[in-house]
XYZ file of C-alpha atoms in Angstrom:
465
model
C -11.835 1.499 17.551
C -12.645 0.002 21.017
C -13.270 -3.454 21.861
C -16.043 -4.195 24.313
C -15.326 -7.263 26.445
C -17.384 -9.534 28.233
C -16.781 -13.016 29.883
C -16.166 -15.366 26.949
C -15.967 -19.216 27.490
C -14.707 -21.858 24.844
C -16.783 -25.223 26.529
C -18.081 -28.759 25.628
C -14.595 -30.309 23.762
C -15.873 -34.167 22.371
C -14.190 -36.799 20.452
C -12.566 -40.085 19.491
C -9.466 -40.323 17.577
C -8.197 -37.538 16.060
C -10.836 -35.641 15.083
C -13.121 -33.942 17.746
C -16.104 -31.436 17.742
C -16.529 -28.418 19.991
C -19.147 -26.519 21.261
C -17.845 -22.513 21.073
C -19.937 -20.072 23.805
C -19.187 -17.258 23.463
C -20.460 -13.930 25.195
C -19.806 -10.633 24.244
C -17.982 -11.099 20.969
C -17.416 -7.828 18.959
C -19.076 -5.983 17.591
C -22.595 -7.805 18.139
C -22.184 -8.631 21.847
C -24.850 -11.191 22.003
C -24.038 -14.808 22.674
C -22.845 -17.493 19.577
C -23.082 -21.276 19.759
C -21.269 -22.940 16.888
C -19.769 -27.047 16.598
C -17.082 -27.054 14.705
C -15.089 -30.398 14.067
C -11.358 -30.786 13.129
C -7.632 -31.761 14.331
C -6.839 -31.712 17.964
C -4.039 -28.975 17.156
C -6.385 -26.548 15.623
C -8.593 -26.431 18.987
C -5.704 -25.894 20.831
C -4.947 -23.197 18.931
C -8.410 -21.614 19.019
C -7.080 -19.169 21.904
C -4.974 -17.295 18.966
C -8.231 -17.407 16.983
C -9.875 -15.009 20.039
C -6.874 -13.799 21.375
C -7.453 -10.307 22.246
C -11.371 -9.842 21.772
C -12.055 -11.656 24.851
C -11.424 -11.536 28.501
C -11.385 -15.895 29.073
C -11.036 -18.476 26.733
C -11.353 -22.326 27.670
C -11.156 -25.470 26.053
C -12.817 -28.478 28.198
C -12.707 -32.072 27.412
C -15.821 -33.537 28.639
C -14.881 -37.339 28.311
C -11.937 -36.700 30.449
C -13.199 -33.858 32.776
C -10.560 -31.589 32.308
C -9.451 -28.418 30.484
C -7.104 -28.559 27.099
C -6.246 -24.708 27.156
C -6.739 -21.896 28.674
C -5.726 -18.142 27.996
C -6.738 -15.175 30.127
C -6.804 -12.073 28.423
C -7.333 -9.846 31.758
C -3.547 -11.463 33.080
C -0.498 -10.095 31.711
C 2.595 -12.116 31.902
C 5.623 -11.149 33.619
C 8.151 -10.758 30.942
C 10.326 -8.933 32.961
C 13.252 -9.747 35.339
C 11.804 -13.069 35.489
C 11.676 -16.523 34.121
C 10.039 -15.747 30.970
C 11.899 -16.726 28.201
C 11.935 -15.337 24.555
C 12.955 -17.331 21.691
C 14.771 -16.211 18.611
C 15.540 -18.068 15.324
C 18.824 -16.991 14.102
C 21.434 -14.958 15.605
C 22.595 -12.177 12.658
C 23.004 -9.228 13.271
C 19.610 -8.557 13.472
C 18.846 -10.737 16.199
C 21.852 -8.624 17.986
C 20.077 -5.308 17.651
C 16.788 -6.642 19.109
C 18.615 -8.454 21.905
C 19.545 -4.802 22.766
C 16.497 -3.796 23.368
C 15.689 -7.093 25.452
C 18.834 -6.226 27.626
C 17.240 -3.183 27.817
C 14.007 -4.498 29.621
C 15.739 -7.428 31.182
C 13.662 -10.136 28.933
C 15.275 -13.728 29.203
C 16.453 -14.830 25.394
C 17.846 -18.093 24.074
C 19.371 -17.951 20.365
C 19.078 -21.071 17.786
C 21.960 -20.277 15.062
C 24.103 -22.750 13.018
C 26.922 -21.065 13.321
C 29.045 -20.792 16.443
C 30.627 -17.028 15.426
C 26.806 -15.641 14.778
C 26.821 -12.030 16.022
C 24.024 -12.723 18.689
C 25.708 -15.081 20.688
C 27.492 -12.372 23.003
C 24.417 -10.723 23.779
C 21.455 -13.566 24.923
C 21.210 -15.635 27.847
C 21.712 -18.879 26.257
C 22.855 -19.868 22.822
C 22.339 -22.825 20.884
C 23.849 -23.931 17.429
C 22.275 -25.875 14.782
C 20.443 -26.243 11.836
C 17.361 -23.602 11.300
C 15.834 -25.755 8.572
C 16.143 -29.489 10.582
C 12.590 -30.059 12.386
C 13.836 -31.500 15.168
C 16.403 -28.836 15.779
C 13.702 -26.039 15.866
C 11.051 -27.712 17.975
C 13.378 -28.473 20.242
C 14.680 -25.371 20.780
C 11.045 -23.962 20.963
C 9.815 -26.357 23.369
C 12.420 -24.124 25.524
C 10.362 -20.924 25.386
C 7.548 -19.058 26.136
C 7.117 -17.157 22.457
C 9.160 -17.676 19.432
C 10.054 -15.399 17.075
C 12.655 -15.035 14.032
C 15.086 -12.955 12.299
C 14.956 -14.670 8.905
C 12.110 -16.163 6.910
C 14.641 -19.152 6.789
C 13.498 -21.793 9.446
C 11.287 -25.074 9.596
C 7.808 -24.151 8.827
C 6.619 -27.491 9.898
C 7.968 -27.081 13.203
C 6.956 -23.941 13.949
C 3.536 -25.468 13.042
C 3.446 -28.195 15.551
C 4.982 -25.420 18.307
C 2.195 -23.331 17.778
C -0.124 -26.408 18.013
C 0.908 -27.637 21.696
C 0.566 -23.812 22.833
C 3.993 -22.114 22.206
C 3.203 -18.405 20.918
C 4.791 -18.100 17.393
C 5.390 -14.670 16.229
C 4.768 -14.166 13.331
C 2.345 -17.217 13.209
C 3.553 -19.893 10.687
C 0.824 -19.283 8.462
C 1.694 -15.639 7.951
C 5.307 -16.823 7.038
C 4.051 -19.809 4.905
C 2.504 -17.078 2.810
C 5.619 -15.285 2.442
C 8.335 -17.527 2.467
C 7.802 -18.447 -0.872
C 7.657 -15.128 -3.126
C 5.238 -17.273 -5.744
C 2.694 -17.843 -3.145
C 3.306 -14.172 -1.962
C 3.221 -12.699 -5.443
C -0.136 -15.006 -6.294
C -1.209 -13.438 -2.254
C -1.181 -10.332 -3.606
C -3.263 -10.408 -7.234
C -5.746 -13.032 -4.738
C -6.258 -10.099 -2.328
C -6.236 -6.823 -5.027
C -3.146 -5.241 -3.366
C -0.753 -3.637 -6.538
C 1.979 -5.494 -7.829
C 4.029 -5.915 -10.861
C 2.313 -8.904 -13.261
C 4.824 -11.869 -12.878
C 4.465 -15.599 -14.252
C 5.416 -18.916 -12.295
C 8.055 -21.626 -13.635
C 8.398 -24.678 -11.964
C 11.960 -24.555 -13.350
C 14.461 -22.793 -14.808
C 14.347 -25.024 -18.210
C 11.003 -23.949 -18.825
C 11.348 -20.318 -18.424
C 13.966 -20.504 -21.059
C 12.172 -22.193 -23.716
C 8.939 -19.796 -23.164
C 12.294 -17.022 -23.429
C 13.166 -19.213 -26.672
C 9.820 -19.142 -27.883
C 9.476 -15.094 -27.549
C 6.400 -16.092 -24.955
C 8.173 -13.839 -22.064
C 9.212 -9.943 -23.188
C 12.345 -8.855 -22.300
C 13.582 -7.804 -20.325
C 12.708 -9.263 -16.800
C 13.463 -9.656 -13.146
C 14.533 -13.502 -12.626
C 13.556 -13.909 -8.886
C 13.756 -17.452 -7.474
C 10.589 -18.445 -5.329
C 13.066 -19.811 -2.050
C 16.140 -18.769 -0.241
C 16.618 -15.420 -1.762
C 18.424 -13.209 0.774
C 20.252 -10.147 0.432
C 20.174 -9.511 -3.094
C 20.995 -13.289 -3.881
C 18.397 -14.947 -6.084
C 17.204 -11.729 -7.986
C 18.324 -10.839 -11.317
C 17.502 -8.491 -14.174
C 17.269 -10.285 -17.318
C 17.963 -8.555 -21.174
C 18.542 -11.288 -22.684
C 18.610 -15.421 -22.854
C 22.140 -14.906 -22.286
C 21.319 -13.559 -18.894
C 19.876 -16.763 -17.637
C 23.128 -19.140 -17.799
C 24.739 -19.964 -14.449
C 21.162 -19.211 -12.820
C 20.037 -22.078 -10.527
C 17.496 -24.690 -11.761
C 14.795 -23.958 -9.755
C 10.865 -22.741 -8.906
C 11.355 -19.209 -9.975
C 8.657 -16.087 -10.920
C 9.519 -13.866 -14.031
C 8.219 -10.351 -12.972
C 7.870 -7.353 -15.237
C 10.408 -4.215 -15.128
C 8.811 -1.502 -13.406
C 10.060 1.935 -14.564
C 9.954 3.662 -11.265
C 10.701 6.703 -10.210
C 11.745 5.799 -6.219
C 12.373 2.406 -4.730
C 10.099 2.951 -1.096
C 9.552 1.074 2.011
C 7.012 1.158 4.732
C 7.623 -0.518 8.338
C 3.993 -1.896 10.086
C 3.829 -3.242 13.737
C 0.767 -5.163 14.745
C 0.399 -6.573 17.684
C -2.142 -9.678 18.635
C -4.758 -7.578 19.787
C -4.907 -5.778 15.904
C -3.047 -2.611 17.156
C -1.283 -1.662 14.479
C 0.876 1.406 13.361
C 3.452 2.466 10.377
C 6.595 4.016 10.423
C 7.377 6.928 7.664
C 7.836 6.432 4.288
C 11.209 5.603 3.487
C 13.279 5.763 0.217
C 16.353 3.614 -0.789
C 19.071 3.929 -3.079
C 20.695 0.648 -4.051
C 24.118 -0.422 -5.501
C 23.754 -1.300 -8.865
C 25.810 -4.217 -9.105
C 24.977 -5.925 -5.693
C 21.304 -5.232 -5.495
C 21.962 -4.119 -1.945
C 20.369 -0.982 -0.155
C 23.004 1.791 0.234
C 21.110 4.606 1.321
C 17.974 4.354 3.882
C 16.466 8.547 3.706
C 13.713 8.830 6.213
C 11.461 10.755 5.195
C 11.609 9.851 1.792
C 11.687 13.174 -0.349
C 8.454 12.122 -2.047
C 5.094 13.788 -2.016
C 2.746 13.964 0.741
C 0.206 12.342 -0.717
C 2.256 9.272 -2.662
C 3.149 8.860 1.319
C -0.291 8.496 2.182
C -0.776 6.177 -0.386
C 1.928 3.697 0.454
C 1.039 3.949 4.266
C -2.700 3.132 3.222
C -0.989 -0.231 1.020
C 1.117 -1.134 3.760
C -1.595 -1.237 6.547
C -3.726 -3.486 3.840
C -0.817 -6.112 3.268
C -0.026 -6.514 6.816
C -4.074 -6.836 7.751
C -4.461 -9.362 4.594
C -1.662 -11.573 6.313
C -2.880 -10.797 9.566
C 0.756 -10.927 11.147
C 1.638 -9.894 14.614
C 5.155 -8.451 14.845
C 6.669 -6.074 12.199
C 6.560 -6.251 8.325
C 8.525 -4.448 6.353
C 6.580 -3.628 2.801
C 9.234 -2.963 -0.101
C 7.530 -0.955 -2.662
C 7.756 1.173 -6.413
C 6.725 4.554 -6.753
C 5.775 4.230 -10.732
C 6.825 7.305 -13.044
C 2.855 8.474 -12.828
C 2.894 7.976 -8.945
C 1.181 4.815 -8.496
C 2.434 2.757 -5.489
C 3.432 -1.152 -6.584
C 4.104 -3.610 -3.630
C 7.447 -5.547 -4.465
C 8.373 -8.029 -1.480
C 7.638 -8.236 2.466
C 10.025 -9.269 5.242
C 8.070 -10.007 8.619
C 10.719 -9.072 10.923
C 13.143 -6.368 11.618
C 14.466 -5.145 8.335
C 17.304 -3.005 6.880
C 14.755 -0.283 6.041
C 14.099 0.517 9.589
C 17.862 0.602 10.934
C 18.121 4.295 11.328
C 15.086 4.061 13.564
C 17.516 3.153 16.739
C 18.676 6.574 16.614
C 16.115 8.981 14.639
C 12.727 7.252 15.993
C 11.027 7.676 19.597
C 10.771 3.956 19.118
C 12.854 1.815 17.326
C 11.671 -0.991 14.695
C 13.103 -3.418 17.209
C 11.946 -1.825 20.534
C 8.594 -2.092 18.878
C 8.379 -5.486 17.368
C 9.194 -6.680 21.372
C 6.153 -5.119 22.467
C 3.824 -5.912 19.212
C 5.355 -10.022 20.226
C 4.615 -9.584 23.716
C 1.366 -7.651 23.380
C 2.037 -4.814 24.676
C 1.058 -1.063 23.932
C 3.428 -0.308 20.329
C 5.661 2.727 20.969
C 5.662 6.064 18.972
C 6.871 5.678 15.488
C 7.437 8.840 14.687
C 10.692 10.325 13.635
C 12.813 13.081 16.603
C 14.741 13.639 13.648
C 15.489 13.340 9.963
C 17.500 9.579 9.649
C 20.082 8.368 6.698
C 21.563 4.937 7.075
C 24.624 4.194 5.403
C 25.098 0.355 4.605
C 28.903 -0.705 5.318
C 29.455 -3.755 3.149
C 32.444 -5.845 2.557
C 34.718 -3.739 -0.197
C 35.301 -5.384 -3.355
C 38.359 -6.910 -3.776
C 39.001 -7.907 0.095
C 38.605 -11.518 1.797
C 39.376 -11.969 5.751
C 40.216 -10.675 8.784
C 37.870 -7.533 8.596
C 39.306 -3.852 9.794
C 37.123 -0.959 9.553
C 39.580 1.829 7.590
C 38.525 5.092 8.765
C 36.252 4.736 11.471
C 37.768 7.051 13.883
C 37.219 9.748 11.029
C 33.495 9.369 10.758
C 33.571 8.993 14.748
C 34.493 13.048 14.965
C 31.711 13.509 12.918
C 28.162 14.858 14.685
C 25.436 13.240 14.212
C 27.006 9.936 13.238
C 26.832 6.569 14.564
C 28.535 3.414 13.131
C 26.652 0.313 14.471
C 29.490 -3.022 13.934
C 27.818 -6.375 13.438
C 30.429 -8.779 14.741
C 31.392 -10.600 11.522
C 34.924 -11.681 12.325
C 35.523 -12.078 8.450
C 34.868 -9.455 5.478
C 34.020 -10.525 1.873
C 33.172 -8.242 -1.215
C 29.677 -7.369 -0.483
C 29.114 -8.991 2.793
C 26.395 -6.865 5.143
C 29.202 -5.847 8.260
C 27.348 -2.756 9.699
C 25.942 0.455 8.755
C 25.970 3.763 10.068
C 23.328 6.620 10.980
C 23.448 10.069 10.511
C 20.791 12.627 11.978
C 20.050 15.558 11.499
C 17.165 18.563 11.747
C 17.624 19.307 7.811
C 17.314 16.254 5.859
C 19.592 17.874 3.062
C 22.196 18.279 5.458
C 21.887 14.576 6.384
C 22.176 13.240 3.138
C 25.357 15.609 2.662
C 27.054 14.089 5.842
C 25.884 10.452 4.476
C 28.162 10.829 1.018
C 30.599 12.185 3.063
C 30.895 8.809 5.343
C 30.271 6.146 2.901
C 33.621 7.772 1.011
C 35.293 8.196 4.355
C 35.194 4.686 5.772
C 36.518 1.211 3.840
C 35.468 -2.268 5.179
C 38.989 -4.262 4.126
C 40.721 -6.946 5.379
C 43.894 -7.255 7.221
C 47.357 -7.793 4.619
């Protein structure tokens, strides 16, 4: 749906201390187009920050200090920045690997990057302008860094929410915002997010502990069995765990942590959103995953999943709700169960590129990462549709194998068409370790999925002997 603008002025800023009132004008605001007159009172920060309240529905936004005769903030909607081949510069928060697959893509349009990564081998660091290494979770480090930059953004839900806070604050763009990621960061507040806003999900209970889940256990107060999940720093597969038993629950970390119910489900499915500021927004297929049992890891990314039409429409439908509930800018990757009678569960989020969308470089008219460069920047999102039927192929470290990583085999999947292995510049393997993946495309999806089993027995990450 259109937007009509009109000339739209944010005027009148008064106060003392640290709390000031405003007087908002503003003309033409959608969809009434008549003219609003409101006070509102509150921090300093939070006015400042009023031009990512109307970003996008307006043409001009000002905030004017009348005490000192002079303007706070301004944004013009009707400008566009020059992000290209020019002294823009993009921020990223970590430097994995995929921070290195959306730094090919700002290669691509010539769009200045600086990298913020504690550690000095990250994967990134060949591939921006400037890199910097330190601590993602020190405040200091992070604002910093992001005083550097134009518009932040981040690989990993893993970085200094306060920071980001006071960035956004004193004008630097933050994408996603902090509040979309305080909202996610922590899967209890994301889990509560989701019964709060009547999007499905699996019933769950919060422990502030790991003690106290084990006496309600004790007490027979939680059925078995269960999916342990703890509420902060879970990352590929770490900090999830299905439970059968009390037993289960020794060695497990003494932390917040959510107790979720099984889910007997017929087809673990994901569903990639970009938004941009504006409220453009668009989904990528359904996907469907097949994990490794033992390492709760995806193995298998099949786009399209080989699911019903109309389940598809479903968890496209879910997946536009959850990323308009946490009215994020960027992408968001919705993890999802298909139930045995084809009901669509949401299980997690990611807001940033995820391991879902991979196969998208080569299969998609626009890739995930392509796309969450122009939903940060504001710009028009690219096509999201597939050329071609996609299987990704994780390549994790093999069990049994520490060091010096070699890739056994790769030439051999090399000859094969259709096939492209994609090496994330981890110096070191270990059993398990994310070290690349590999696409395979195809017209016939059956024929893809063939070629996939053939690779992942084909190629080995070891180490050297």
């Amino acid at each position: 749906m259109a937007r009509s603008r009109k000339k739209t002025e944010v005027i009148a800023f008064r106060g003392s201390g640290k709390r000031y009132s405003i007087l908002v004008s503003v003309y033409g605001r959608p969809p009434s187009g008549g003219v609003t007159d409101k006070i509102i009172t509150g921090q300093l920060g939070y006015f400042i920050n009023l031009q990512k309240l109307f970003y996008g529905g307006w043409d001009l936004i000002k905030i004017y200090n009348l005490s000192s005769n002079t303007y706070i903030c301004t944004h013009n909607n009707t400008t566009a920045m020059n992000y290209f081949s020019s002294d823009f510069k993009l921020g990223i928060l970590g430097g994995g690997q995929l921070g290195k697959m959306l730094l090919a893509d700002t290669r691509k349009f010539d769009i200045q990057t600086y990298v913020l990564d504690p550690s000095a081998e990250a994967p990134s660091r060949i591939a921006c302008n400037k890199f910097f290494q330190g601590s993602l979770m020190d405040f200091d480090t992070v604002y910093n860094f992001g005083k550097q930059v134009d518009v932040l953004t981040f690989e990993i839900e893993l970085v200094n929410l306060d920071a980001l806070e006071k960035l956004e604050a004193e004008g630097v763009k933050v994408y996603p915002s902090p509040a979309t990621l305080r909202g996610i960061q922590n899967k209890g507040r994301q889990k509560a997010f989701y019964k709060d806003n009547h999007i499905p999900t699996s019933n769950f209970r919060l422990f502030e502990n790991l003690k106290t889940l084990v006496l309600h256990c004790l007490e027979g107060k939680i059925p078995l069995p269960f999916v342990w999940k703890s509420t902060e720093f879970g990352y590929d597969g770490n900090g999830v765990k299905v439970v059968r038993s009390v037993v289960d629950l020794e060695n497990l970390p003494d932390v917040e942590c959510i107790a979720e119910d099984m889910v007997p489900f017929k087809n673990e499915l994901a569903v990639i959103v970009v938004r941009n500021p504006k409220g453009d927004i668009k989904t990528y297929p359904v996907v469907e995953m097949e994990f490794h049992p033992e390492a709760n890891q995806v193995e298998y990314v099949i786009c399209p999943a080989r699911i019903d039409d109309a389940v598809a429409q479903k968890a496209r439908a879910i997946a536009l709700e959850v990323s308009e509930k946490f009215n994020h800018v960027g992408l968001l990757a919705v993890e999802m169960f298909q139930t045995q009678d084809d009901e669509i569960l949401v299980n997690e989020v990611a807001p940033r590129p995820h391991n879902s969308g991979h196969y998208s470089i080569e299969a998609s008219y626009t890739s995930q990462f392509e796309n969450h460069l122009r939903a940060i920047l504001d710009l028009p999102l690219g096509n999201t549709d597939s050329k071609v039927a996609g299987i990704m192929v994780n390549l994790v470290g093999a069990e049994g194998f520490s060091g010096d990583v070699v890739y056994e085999n790769i030439e051999k999947i090399l000859a094969i068409d259709g096939v492209t292995p994609h090496i994330y510049g981890k110096r070191e393997t270990r059993p398990f370790r994310k070290m690349g993946h590999v696409t395979i495309v195809d017209e016939d999806i059956a024929k893809a999925r063939k070629i996939a089993e053939e690779v992942k027995n084909l190629i080995r990450v070891v180490s050297q002997k």
